[in-house]
Amino acid sequence: MRIPMVDLKAQYIELKEELDAKLEEILLATQFILGPNVQELEKEVAEYIGTKHAVACASGTDALHLALLACGIKAGDEVITTPFTFIATAEAISYIGARPVFTDVLPDTWNIDPEEVKNKITPRTKAIIPVHLFGHPADMPKILDLANSHGLKVIEDCAQSFGAGYKFVKTGSFGDAGCFSFFPSKNLGCYGDGGMVATDSDKTAEALRALRNHGSRKRYFHDIIGYNSRLDEMQAGILRVKLKRIDRYNSLRRERAVQYNEWLAMQEGVSIPVERDGYYHVYHQYTILADRRDDIMSALSEKEIASAIYYPVPLHLQESYKGLGYKKGDFPVSEDLSRRVLSLPIYPELSPVDVDFISETIRASLACPAKKR
Ligand SMILES: *Cc1c(COP(=O)(O)O)cnc(C)c1O
């Protein structure tokens, strides 16, 4: 593809000197797991997000899994979440034998609908996992109100929302725990797997530190059965270099989104993504709705422009979750989105000229009569 979904090579070339020096420093120090760079990164992320603690782990999926455990969620509990997300959100719930209870999303932000959440609360409900999908924060004030009045934990899935916020409060600092992924293509990514849990609670942070490292608080003394879910020094070092630039990266994404919006707002057959008042969207994805999605995708691919569907099948209709007993029609907004969403290339290094070219290609494809299929 001439224009990929994300261009990690362009970013590496820009940061090469600093990254190479960091990696060499770590190779020479020969401390590879949970060393000084992990410790510094934890401090820097906590400070950036605005929480007392941040605890690194091996992936975003693990961040969710360990956060649920640290918040005391147990087998048989119900955890309310969205069906319009990446599978890992629900998998983390299933790992501990709890039950994912899906709730439809709002038609504008595509995040969990607080009114619907209210209807799903039972005596077994113990937590809510809102996902800040594509970088637009979920409606946290309403979700926190509900959680407080029903005594529920709130675990934020911030895998796509590093730096996003509502009224200057950052995602990851609203709930009991905020879970981040540093998968390479995320808006803050390393060069392998990585994750982090942000929390204000001393108790949760302590539990997380034990859980990620074989249940050990003191070396070779194991109070609980834990996991091997640690971040390594090289990933932490890379993340520290990129964290310094995350605000600039996010604002460049926002500039590209505004430019796409200017091209596509008036285009018939396309809806542009919404940013609600007071929210800071970081456009981890720039996602439109299009009735003629296939025509647009093939026109883009003819010009060697990448595009992608996140997500073609909502979780309640996934084979792996058949056992939960949901059926087609249960979550009409999520199902409609899965038929019409289309994500376009967006990354800090994407040039304005490319955004013009992508937008013009979309407009031209819709000017032609619909293809018969
Ligand atoms: C990427 C992602 C995860 C999982 O993160 P990994 O680091 O890949 O394990 C979880 N939730 C959402 C919404 C994601 O996009």
Tab-separated table of C-alpha atoms and ligand atoms in Angstrom:
chain	number	residue	atom	x	y	z
A	1	MET	CA	0.000	0.000	0.000
A	2	ARG	CA	1.240	3.470	-0.864
A	3	ILE	CA	-0.752	4.903	2.052
A	4	PRO	CA	-0.955	2.371	4.920
A	5	MET	CA	-3.305	2.526	7.955
A	6	VAL	CA	-0.328	3.466	10.129
A	7	ASP	CA	3.306	4.176	9.166
A	8	LEU	CA	5.573	2.967	11.953
A	9	LYS	CA	8.648	3.155	9.753
A	10	ALA	CA	8.230	6.894	9.157
A	11	GLN	CA	7.966	7.382	12.913
A	12	TYR	CA	11.024	5.230	13.605
A	13	ILE	CA	13.103	7.169	11.082
A	14	GLU	CA	12.136	10.439	12.747
A	15	LEU	CA	13.070	9.139	16.218
A	16	LYS	CA	15.916	6.852	15.151
A	17	GLU	CA	18.796	8.589	16.887
A	18	GLU	CA	17.053	8.797	20.232
A	19	LEU	CA	15.544	5.310	20.066
A	20	ASP	CA	18.779	3.627	18.985
A	21	ALA	CA	20.673	5.331	21.816
A	22	LYS	CA	18.033	4.232	24.325
A	23	LEU	CA	18.157	0.625	23.149
A	24	GLU	CA	21.941	0.565	23.240
A	25	GLU	CA	21.895	1.938	26.784
A	26	ILE	CA	19.512	-0.856	27.840
A	27	LEU	CA	21.526	-3.558	26.058
A	28	LEU	CA	24.659	-2.422	27.869
A	29	ALA	CA	22.888	-2.206	31.247
A	30	THR	CA	21.694	-5.824	30.794
A	31	GLN	CA	18.710	-5.441	33.086
A	32	PHE	CA	15.866	-6.484	30.868
A	33	ILE	CA	12.703	-7.000	32.924
A	34	LEU	CA	11.063	-4.454	35.292
A	35	GLY	CA	14.161	-2.268	35.489
A	36	PRO	CA	14.684	1.480	35.860
A	37	ASN	CA	12.994	2.394	32.564
A	38	VAL	CA	9.822	0.574	33.602
A	39	GLN	CA	9.874	2.375	36.948
A	40	GLU	CA	10.377	5.768	35.323
A	41	LEU	CA	7.720	5.060	32.689
A	42	GLU	CA	5.233	4.143	35.423
A	43	LYS	CA	5.895	7.475	37.150
A	44	GLU	CA	5.693	9.424	33.897
A	45	VAL	CA	2.436	7.775	32.804
A	46	ALA	CA	0.823	8.252	36.238
A	47	GLU	CA	1.778	11.914	36.150
A	48	TYR	CA	0.514	12.319	32.589
A	49	ILE	CA	-2.824	10.582	33.226
A	50	GLY	CA	-3.263	12.218	36.624
A	51	THR	CA	-3.419	9.122	38.839
A	52	LYS	CA	-1.420	8.229	41.924
A	53	HIS	CA	-0.102	4.996	40.406
A	54	ALA	CA	0.517	3.299	37.082
A	55	VAL	CA	1.556	-0.351	36.954
A	56	ALA	CA	3.088	-1.759	33.773
A	57	CYS	CA	2.271	-5.232	32.470
A	58	ALA	CA	2.715	-7.344	29.355
A	59	SER	CA	-0.260	-6.230	27.203
A	60	GLY	CA	-3.535	-4.334	27.136
A	61	THR	CA	-5.396	-7.617	27.475
A	62	ASP	CA	-3.417	-8.420	30.618
A	63	ALA	CA	-4.038	-4.890	31.929
A	64	LEU	CA	-7.795	-5.586	31.765
A	65	HIS	CA	-7.454	-9.097	33.199
A	66	LEU	CA	-5.235	-8.033	36.105
A	67	ALA	CA	-7.337	-4.923	36.800
A	68	LEU	CA	-10.493	-7.050	37.107
A	69	LEU	CA	-8.692	-9.365	39.542
A	70	ALA	CA	-7.193	-6.476	41.516
A	71	CYS	CA	-10.670	-4.914	41.803
A	72	GLY	CA	-11.978	-8.134	43.326
A	73	ILE	CA	-14.130	-9.363	40.426
A	74	LYS	CA	-14.706	-13.116	40.759
A	75	ALA	CA	-16.076	-16.128	38.902
A	76	GLY	CA	-19.853	-15.878	38.548
A	77	ASP	CA	-19.918	-12.063	38.701
A	78	GLU	CA	-21.455	-10.072	35.855
A	79	VAL	CA	-19.491	-7.338	34.123
A	80	ILE	CA	-21.316	-4.937	31.810
A	81	THR	CA	-19.524	-3.881	28.636
A	82	THR	CA	-20.026	-2.994	24.977
A	83	PRO	CA	-20.332	-5.516	22.148
A	84	PHE	CA	-18.802	-2.996	19.741
A	85	THR	CA	-15.127	-3.325	20.671
A	86	PHE	CA	-12.090	-5.518	20.170
A	87	ILE	CA	-12.571	-9.040	21.542
A	88	ALA	CA	-9.967	-8.559	24.312
A	89	THR	CA	-12.373	-6.420	26.363
A	90	ALA	CA	-14.716	-9.380	26.800
A	91	GLU	CA	-11.992	-12.034	26.933
A	92	ALA	CA	-10.516	-10.453	30.056
A	93	ILE	CA	-13.906	-10.879	31.765
A	94	SER	CA	-14.149	-14.497	30.628
A	95	TYR	CA	-10.614	-15.345	31.853
A	96	ILE	CA	-11.744	-15.030	35.459
A	97	GLY	CA	-14.980	-16.927	34.937
A	98	ALA	CA	-17.111	-13.802	35.143
A	99	ARG	CA	-19.849	-13.181	32.590
A	100	PRO	CA	-19.721	-10.407	29.989
A	101	VAL	CA	-23.119	-8.694	29.816
A	102	PHE	CA	-23.353	-6.702	26.619
A	103	THR	CA	-25.133	-3.370	26.276
A	104	ASP	CA	-25.748	-1.468	23.075
A	105	VAL	CA	-23.809	1.690	22.196
A	106	LEU	CA	-24.801	5.288	21.493
A	107	PRO	CA	-25.372	6.101	17.829
A	108	ASP	CA	-23.120	9.198	17.926
A	109	THR	CA	-19.978	8.233	19.879
A	110	TRP	CA	-20.383	4.453	19.483
A	111	ASN	CA	-19.552	4.084	23.182
A	112	ILE	CA	-21.610	2.244	25.798
A	113	ASP	CA	-25.066	3.810	26.401
A	114	PRO	CA	-25.446	4.667	30.120
A	115	GLU	CA	-29.266	4.389	29.934
A	116	GLU	CA	-28.943	0.841	28.643
A	117	VAL	CA	-26.358	0.004	31.290
A	118	LYS	CA	-28.897	0.930	33.961
A	119	ASN	CA	-31.334	-1.682	32.562
A	120	LYS	CA	-28.698	-4.419	32.693
A	121	ILE	CA	-27.716	-4.077	36.363
A	122	THR	CA	-28.636	-7.140	38.475
A	123	PRO	CA	-27.611	-8.213	42.001
A	124	ARG	CA	-24.741	-10.120	40.357
A	125	THR	CA	-23.336	-7.082	38.523
A	126	LYS	CA	-19.971	-6.112	39.980
A	127	ALA	CA	-18.316	-3.887	37.374
A	128	ILE	CA	-18.685	-1.862	34.189
A	129	ILE	CA	-16.021	-1.720	31.485
A	130	PRO	CA	-16.562	1.317	29.248
A	131	VAL	CA	-14.339	1.363	26.151
A	132	HIS	CA	-13.183	4.738	24.821
A	133	LEU	CA	-13.571	3.481	21.288
A	134	PHE	CA	-11.357	4.909	18.525
A	135	GLY	CA	-10.152	7.575	20.974
A	136	HIS	CA	-13.479	9.235	21.880
A	137	PRO	CA	-14.092	9.023	25.638
A	138	ALA	CA	-17.227	7.255	26.858
A	139	ASP	CA	-19.804	9.244	28.857
A	140	MET	CA	-17.894	8.919	32.147
A	141	PRO	CA	-19.961	11.302	34.334
A	142	LYS	CA	-23.109	9.218	33.766
A	143	ILE	CA	-21.294	5.895	34.030
A	144	LEU	CA	-19.638	6.929	37.323
A	145	ASP	CA	-22.992	8.098	38.733
A	146	LEU	CA	-24.530	4.711	37.983
A	147	ALA	CA	-21.538	2.848	39.379
A	148	ASN	CA	-21.546	4.886	42.582
A	149	SER	CA	-25.249	4.439	43.192
A	150	HIS	CA	-25.020	0.648	42.661
A	151	GLY	CA	-21.621	0.020	44.286
A	152	LEU	CA	-19.973	-1.118	41.032
A	153	LYS	CA	-16.319	-0.934	40.014
A	154	VAL	CA	-15.451	0.930	36.820
A	155	ILE	CA	-12.555	-0.376	34.756
A	156	GLU	CA	-11.835	1.780	31.731
A	157	ASP	CA	-10.582	0.189	28.516
A	158	CYS	CA	-8.215	2.942	27.349
A	159	ALA	CA	-6.417	0.805	24.753
A	160	GLN	CA	-7.371	3.318	22.049
A	161	SER	CA	-7.486	6.523	24.078
A	162	PHE	CA	-4.058	7.495	25.421
A	163	GLY	CA	-4.293	11.255	26.031
A	164	ALA	CA	-8.031	11.544	25.332
A	165	GLY	CA	-10.202	13.266	27.913
A	166	TYR	CA	-13.338	14.989	29.068
A	167	LYS	CA	-13.132	18.560	30.390
A	168	PHE	CA	-9.354	18.251	30.797
A	169	VAL	CA	-9.626	15.012	32.820
A	170	LYS	CA	-7.822	12.189	31.049
A	171	THR	CA	-9.262	8.750	30.311
A	172	GLY	CA	-7.797	6.209	32.692
A	173	SER	CA	-8.250	8.507	35.700
A	174	PHE	CA	-12.064	8.375	35.976
A	175	GLY	CA	-12.650	4.829	37.145
A	176	ASP	CA	-11.138	2.436	39.681
A	177	ALA	CA	-8.587	1.386	37.069
A	178	GLY	CA	-7.642	2.572	33.572
A	179	CYS	CA	-6.190	-0.044	31.230
A	180	PHE	CA	-3.831	0.891	28.409
A	181	SER	CA	-2.334	-1.095	25.541
A	182	PHE	CA	0.991	-0.276	23.925
A	183	PHE	CA	0.511	-2.639	20.963
A	184	PRO	CA	2.652	-1.160	18.140
A	185	SER	CA	-0.248	0.339	16.159
A	186	LYS	CA	-1.937	2.044	19.137
A	187	ASN	CA	-1.616	5.812	19.363
A	188	LEU	CA	1.101	5.267	21.974
A	189	GLY	CA	2.794	2.032	20.975
A	190	CYS	CA	6.026	0.147	21.590
A	191	TYR	CA	7.808	-2.416	19.400
A	192	GLY	CA	6.160	-5.500	20.849
A	193	ASP	CA	3.415	-6.084	23.390
A	194	GLY	CA	2.940	-3.878	26.433
A	195	GLY	CA	0.277	-2.574	28.787
A	196	MET	CA	-0.367	-0.411	31.855
A	197	VAL	CA	-2.982	0.024	34.557
A	198	ALA	CA	-3.498	3.484	36.060
A	199	THR	CA	-5.182	3.769	39.457
A	200	ASP	CA	-5.521	6.114	42.429
A	201	SER	CA	-5.900	3.257	44.897
A	202	ASP	CA	-2.820	2.135	46.853
A	203	LYS	CA	-4.468	-1.217	47.462
A	204	THR	CA	-5.254	-1.849	43.785
A	205	ALA	CA	-1.742	-0.810	42.733
A	206	GLU	CA	-0.182	-3.145	45.269
A	207	ALA	CA	-2.371	-6.026	44.141
A	208	LEU	CA	-1.432	-5.322	40.508
A	209	ARG	CA	2.295	-5.319	41.299
A	210	ALA	CA	1.953	-8.726	42.921
A	211	LEU	CA	-0.359	-10.181	40.253
A	212	ARG	CA	1.935	-9.259	37.352
A	213	ASN	CA	4.938	-10.877	39.007
A	214	HIS	CA	3.935	-14.382	40.169
A	215	GLY	CA	1.992	-13.132	43.169
A	216	SER	CA	5.170	-12.045	44.863
A	217	ARG	CA	5.525	-8.959	47.048
A	218	LYS	CA	8.887	-10.049	48.406
A	219	ARG	CA	11.194	-12.056	46.147
A	220	TYR	CA	10.499	-15.824	46.320
A	221	PHE	CA	7.605	-15.322	48.754
A	222	HIS	CA	4.293	-15.863	46.960
A	223	ASP	CA	1.170	-14.714	48.791
A	224	ILE	CA	-1.219	-15.372	45.936
A	225	ILE	CA	-1.097	-17.181	42.612
A	226	GLY	CA	-0.067	-14.563	40.095
A	227	TYR	CA	1.076	-14.337	36.511
A	228	ASN	CA	4.112	-13.592	34.424
A	229	SER	CA	2.923	-10.309	32.960
A	230	ARG	CA	5.791	-7.859	33.083
A	231	LEU	CA	6.891	-5.086	30.776
A	232	ASP	CA	10.459	-5.295	29.549
A	233	GLU	CA	13.021	-2.520	29.633
A	234	MET	CA	13.351	-2.127	25.860
A	235	GLN	CA	9.626	-1.556	25.445
A	236	ALA	CA	9.615	0.848	28.400
A	237	GLY	CA	12.585	2.736	26.967
A	238	ILE	CA	10.870	3.092	23.574
A	239	LEU	CA	7.650	4.245	25.243
A	240	ARG	CA	9.490	6.906	27.254
A	241	VAL	CA	10.872	8.389	24.035
A	242	LYS	CA	7.410	8.452	22.444
A	243	LEU	CA	5.514	9.589	25.564
A	244	LYS	CA	7.371	12.921	25.435
A	245	ARG	CA	5.750	13.495	22.031
A	246	ILE	CA	2.279	12.093	22.598
A	247	ASP	CA	0.535	15.467	22.836
A	248	ARG	CA	2.002	16.555	19.508
A	249	TYR	CA	1.114	13.189	17.947
A	250	ASN	CA	-2.469	13.417	19.176
A	251	SER	CA	-2.863	16.994	17.982
A	252	LEU	CA	-1.536	16.042	14.532
A	253	ARG	CA	-4.123	13.241	14.409
A	254	ARG	CA	-6.791	15.797	15.297
A	255	GLU	CA	-5.598	18.128	12.516
A	256	ARG	CA	-5.864	15.321	9.965
A	257	ALA	CA	-9.333	14.469	11.287
A	258	VAL	CA	-10.463	18.087	10.852
A	259	GLN	CA	-9.161	18.013	7.300
A	260	TYR	CA	-11.028	14.778	6.510
A	261	ASN	CA	-14.145	16.315	8.085
A	262	GLU	CA	-13.904	19.363	5.804
A	263	TRP	CA	-13.853	17.100	2.762
A	264	LEU	CA	-16.462	14.597	3.881
A	265	ALA	CA	-18.981	16.480	6.067
A	266	MET	CA	-21.167	17.442	3.123
A	267	GLN	CA	-20.606	14.237	1.179
A	268	GLU	CA	-23.843	12.360	0.629
A	269	GLY	CA	-23.655	8.718	1.738
A	270	VAL	CA	-20.945	9.396	4.338
A	271	SER	CA	-21.207	10.341	8.034
A	272	ILE	CA	-18.133	11.767	9.709
A	273	PRO	CA	-17.114	10.843	13.277
A	274	VAL	CA	-18.618	12.894	16.101
A	275	GLU	CA	-16.681	14.745	18.786
A	276	ARG	CA	-19.061	15.741	21.568
A	277	ASP	CA	-18.673	19.155	23.245
A	278	GLY	CA	-16.163	19.090	26.085
A	279	TYR	CA	-14.508	15.893	24.880
A	280	TYR	CA	-10.973	15.540	23.522
A	281	HIS	CA	-10.963	12.847	20.822
A	282	VAL	CA	-7.510	11.493	19.922
A	283	TYR	CA	-8.574	9.732	16.700
A	284	HIS	CA	-6.779	6.488	17.323
A	285	GLN	CA	-8.992	5.683	14.337
A	286	TYR	CA	-10.719	8.067	11.950
A	287	THR	CA	-13.874	6.121	11.193
A	288	ILE	CA	-16.732	7.090	8.888
A	289	LEU	CA	-20.095	5.449	8.263
A	290	ALA	CA	-20.796	4.600	4.638
A	291	ASP	CA	-23.688	2.720	3.069
A	292	ARG	CA	-21.563	1.950	0.011
A	293	ARG	CA	-18.587	0.792	2.031
A	294	ASP	CA	-17.461	-1.869	-0.452
A	295	ASP	CA	-17.367	0.607	-3.349
A	296	ILE	CA	-15.275	3.024	-1.314
A	297	MET	CA	-12.886	0.289	-0.179
A	298	SER	CA	-12.270	-0.982	-3.670
A	299	ALA	CA	-11.743	2.535	-5.061
A	300	LEU	CA	-9.224	3.218	-2.284
A	301	SER	CA	-7.425	-0.039	-2.811
A	302	GLU	CA	-7.147	0.647	-6.573
A	303	LYS	CA	-5.153	3.749	-5.605
A	304	GLU	CA	-3.096	1.727	-3.110
A	305	ILE	CA	-4.744	3.371	-0.117
A	306	ALA	CA	-5.421	1.155	2.890
A	307	SER	CA	-8.734	1.130	4.765
A	308	ALA	CA	-10.109	-1.232	7.398
A	309	ILE	CA	-13.286	-2.397	9.096
A	310	TYR	CA	-13.199	-2.169	12.906
A	311	TYR	CA	-15.231	-4.237	13.681
A	312	PRO	CA	-17.103	-6.413	11.169
A	313	VAL	CA	-18.763	-8.664	13.793
A	314	PRO	CA	-19.972	-7.339	17.170
A	315	LEU	CA	-18.945	-9.522	20.094
A	316	HIS	CA	-22.420	-10.901	20.856
A	317	LEU	CA	-22.430	-12.516	17.386
A	318	GLN	CA	-18.914	-13.986	17.603
A	319	GLU	CA	-18.627	-17.765	17.476
A	320	SER	CA	-16.605	-17.743	20.722
A	321	TYR	CA	-19.480	-16.048	22.575
A	322	LYS	CA	-22.302	-18.211	21.232
A	323	GLY	CA	-22.584	-19.709	24.691
A	324	LEU	CA	-23.870	-16.418	26.107
A	325	GLY	CA	-27.092	-16.912	24.171
A	326	TYR	CA	-27.329	-13.605	22.332
A	327	LYS	CA	-28.858	-13.393	18.870
A	328	LYS	CA	-28.967	-11.141	15.846
A	329	GLY	CA	-31.087	-8.075	16.563
A	330	ASP	CA	-30.161	-7.851	20.260
A	331	PHE	CA	-27.965	-4.769	19.754
A	332	PRO	CA	-29.237	-2.937	16.674
A	333	VAL	CA	-26.890	0.069	16.894
A	334	SER	CA	-23.773	-2.114	17.150
A	335	GLU	CA	-24.995	-4.356	14.342
A	336	ASP	CA	-25.717	-1.390	12.082
A	337	LEU	CA	-22.270	0.072	12.815
A	338	SER	CA	-20.562	-3.207	11.982
A	339	ARG	CA	-22.170	-3.058	8.524
A	340	ARG	CA	-21.206	0.553	7.780
A	341	VAL	CA	-18.010	1.547	9.624
A	342	LEU	CA	-14.890	2.244	7.609
A	343	SER	CA	-11.606	3.393	9.125
A	344	LEU	CA	-9.276	5.520	7.008
A	345	PRO	CA	-5.511	6.000	7.353
A	346	ILE	CA	-4.621	8.342	10.226
A	347	TYR	CA	-1.256	8.838	11.905
A	348	PRO	CA	0.893	11.837	12.810
A	349	GLU	CA	3.152	11.391	9.780
A	350	LEU	CA	0.238	11.251	7.298
A	351	SER	CA	0.615	14.306	5.064
A	352	PRO	CA	-2.202	16.785	4.365
A	353	VAL	CA	-1.668	16.072	0.650
A	354	ASP	CA	-2.456	12.407	1.299
A	355	VAL	CA	-5.616	13.319	3.226
A	356	ASP	CA	-6.742	15.387	0.206
A	357	PHE	CA	-5.999	12.468	-2.109
A	358	ILE	CA	-7.831	9.922	0.075
A	359	SER	CA	-10.854	12.216	0.456
A	360	GLU	CA	-11.019	12.980	-3.271
A	361	THR	CA	-10.827	9.258	-4.033
A	362	ILE	CA	-13.794	8.630	-1.718
A	363	ARG	CA	-15.829	11.445	-3.234
A	364	ALA	CA	-15.070	10.233	-6.773
A	365	SER	CA	-16.044	6.668	-5.876
A	366	LEU	CA	-19.455	7.858	-4.664
A	367	ALA	CA	-19.972	10.057	-7.732
A	368	CYS	CA	-20.005	6.851	-9.834
A	369	PRO	CA	-23.177	4.784	-9.837
A	370	ALA	CA	-23.227	1.982	-7.234
A	371	LYS	CA	-21.492	-1.218	-8.400
A	372	LYS	CA	-23.698	-4.277	-8.771
A	373	ARG	CA	-22.507	-7.145	-6.575
B	1	LIG	C1	-5.852	-3.368	21.452
B	1	LIG	C2	-7.010	-3.445	22.352
B	1	LIG	C3	-7.001	-4.259	23.498
B	1	LIG	C4	-5.928	-5.264	23.783
B	1	LIG	O1	-4.649	-4.765	23.869
B	1	LIG	P1	-3.402	-5.750	23.568
B	1	LIG	O2	-2.238	-4.922	24.004
B	1	LIG	O3	-3.403	-6.040	22.117
B	1	LIG	O4	-3.562	-6.963	24.395
B	1	LIG	C5	-8.088	-4.209	24.350
B	1	LIG	N1	-9.144	-3.407	24.097
B	1	LIG	C6	-9.199	-2.628	23.004
B	1	LIG	C7	-10.391	-1.757	22.794
B	1	LIG	C8	-8.144	-2.631	22.081
B	1	LIG	O5	-8.224	-1.861	20.995
